[in-house]
Tab-separated table of C-alpha atoms in Angstrom:
chain	number	residue	atom	x	y	z
A	1	UNK	CA	55.720	129.814	-129.302
A	2	UNK	CA	56.153	129.889	-133.073
A	3	UNK	CA	59.873	130.686	-132.826
A	4	UNK	CA	60.678	128.518	-129.814
A	5	UNK	CA	59.376	125.386	-131.526
A	6	UNK	CA	61.907	125.827	-134.289
A	7	UNK	CA	61.414	125.699	-138.011
A	8	UNK	CA	61.444	122.228	-139.540
A	9	UNK	CA	63.793	121.856	-142.474
A	10	UNK	CA	63.089	118.839	-144.645
A	11	UNK	CA	62.147	117.939	-148.210
A	12	UNK	CA	58.557	119.008	-147.693
A	13	UNK	CA	59.349	122.383	-146.107
A	14	UNK	CA	62.149	123.230	-148.513
A	15	UNK	CA	59.812	122.442	-151.405
A	16	UNK	CA	62.591	122.340	-153.971
A	17	UNK	CA	60.262	120.616	-156.438
A	18	UNK	CA	57.855	123.549	-156.130
A	19	UNK	CA	60.652	126.033	-156.771
A	20	UNK	CA	61.717	124.066	-159.823
A	21	UNK	CA	58.144	123.732	-161.097
A	22	UNK	CA	57.362	127.434	-160.707
A	23	UNK	CA	60.744	128.504	-162.095
A	24	UNK	CA	60.139	126.353	-165.174
A	25	UNK	CA	56.753	127.953	-165.849
A	26	UNK	CA	54.440	125.484	-164.119
A	27	UNK	CA	51.598	126.332	-161.707
A	28	UNK	CA	50.942	129.481	-163.726
A	29	UNK	CA	54.498	130.492	-162.719
A	30	UNK	CA	53.297	131.742	-159.340
A	31	UNK	CA	54.107	130.287	-155.929
A	32	UNK	CA	50.747	131.450	-154.598
A	33	UNK	CA	48.941	129.376	-157.231
A	34	UNK	CA	50.799	126.172	-156.357
A	35	UNK	CA	48.944	123.509	-154.338
A	36	UNK	CA	51.931	123.140	-151.985
A	37	UNK	CA	51.698	126.796	-150.968
A	38	UNK	CA	47.970	126.491	-150.366
A	39	UNK	CA	48.466	123.405	-148.204
A	40	UNK	CA	51.283	124.832	-146.063
A	41	UNK	CA	51.104	128.614	-145.882
A	42	UNK	CA	49.088	128.797	-142.637
A	43	UNK	CA	51.642	126.710	-140.730
A	44	UNK	CA	54.562	128.614	-142.211
A	45	UNK	CA	53.643	132.104	-141.142
A	46	UNK	CA	53.706	133.868	-137.823
A	47	UNK	CA	50.442	135.609	-136.987
A	48	UNK	CA	50.931	137.532	-133.745
A	49	UNK	CA	47.699	137.834	-131.788
A	50	UNK	CA	48.177	141.525	-131.014
A	51	UNK	CA	48.858	142.576	-134.590
A	52	UNK	CA	45.753	143.819	-136.385
A	53	UNK	CA	45.701	142.588	-139.976
A	54	UNK	CA	42.368	144.147	-140.906
A	55	UNK	CA	41.982	146.728	-143.652
A	56	UNK	CA	42.115	150.340	-142.481
A	57	UNK	CA	38.358	150.902	-142.804
A	58	UNK	CA	37.590	147.708	-140.838
A	59	UNK	CA	40.119	148.709	-138.179
A	60	UNK	CA	38.491	152.157	-137.866
A	61	UNK	CA	34.998	150.625	-137.612
A	62	UNK	CA	36.210	148.281	-134.858
A	63	UNK	CA	37.389	151.222	-132.753
A	64	UNK	CA	40.839	151.975	-134.228
A	65	UNK	CA	42.651	150.336	-131.320
A	66	UNK	CA	46.368	150.795	-131.923
A	67	UNK	CA	49.090	148.279	-131.115
A	68	UNK	CA	50.109	150.038	-127.877
A	69	UNK	CA	46.526	149.919	-126.591
A	70	UNK	CA	46.079	146.236	-127.542
A	71	UNK	CA	49.311	145.401	-125.668
A	72	UNK	CA	48.110	147.370	-122.648
A	73	UNK	CA	44.771	145.536	-122.629
A	74	UNK	CA	46.512	142.154	-122.926
A	75	UNK	CA	48.979	142.974	-120.133
A	76	UNK	CA	46.111	143.962	-117.841
A	77	UNK	CA	44.243	140.756	-118.727
A	78	UNK	CA	47.287	138.634	-117.905
A	79	UNK	CA	47.831	140.440	-114.592
A	80	UNK	CA	44.165	140.009	-113.661
A	81	UNK	CA	43.887	136.330	-114.627
A	82	UNK	CA	47.313	134.875	-113.836
A	83	UNK	CA	47.341	132.447	-110.934
A	84	UNK	CA	50.651	132.224	-109.096
A	85	UNK	CA	51.513	128.674	-108.144
A	86	UNK	CA	52.369	128.298	-104.455
A	87	UNK	CA	56.030	127.631	-103.701
A	88	UNK	CA	56.971	124.260	-102.287
A	89	UNK	CA	58.503	124.041	-98.815
A	90	UNK	CA	61.817	123.148	-100.446
A	91	UNK	CA	61.788	126.312	-102.569
A	92	UNK	CA	60.809	128.464	-99.573
A	93	UNK	CA	63.685	126.986	-97.536
A	94	UNK	CA	66.087	127.747	-100.390
A	95	UNK	CA	64.874	131.347	-100.580
A	96	UNK	CA	65.281	131.730	-96.818
A	97	UNK	CA	68.858	130.437	-97.004
A	98	UNK	CA	69.684	132.877	-99.806
A	99	UNK	CA	68.145	135.813	-97.930
A	100	UNK	CA	70.170	134.922	-94.851
A	101	UNK	CA	73.321	135.192	-96.944
A	102	UNK	CA	74.087	131.597	-97.247
């Protein structure tokens, strides 16, 4: 969803004033110390649900589930929970026509 929504490009997201301020020695000369970064960094990063961002020791304590296993668990959950919407009569007629070669 993050990528399909597109990335807004405007004065606020470009933050040219922040770049200028940090480059000139303001905000302790660090982007991470600037208020703009603090206000916007959560919306500007992609945090995939299946990627574990815990420290190694925390990951081990939680069972050391690797990426492949997390994907497998999620795929099984989707297959178990997904509800297929019934096809309309119009769609079923179209499928029948296609299957009959026409």
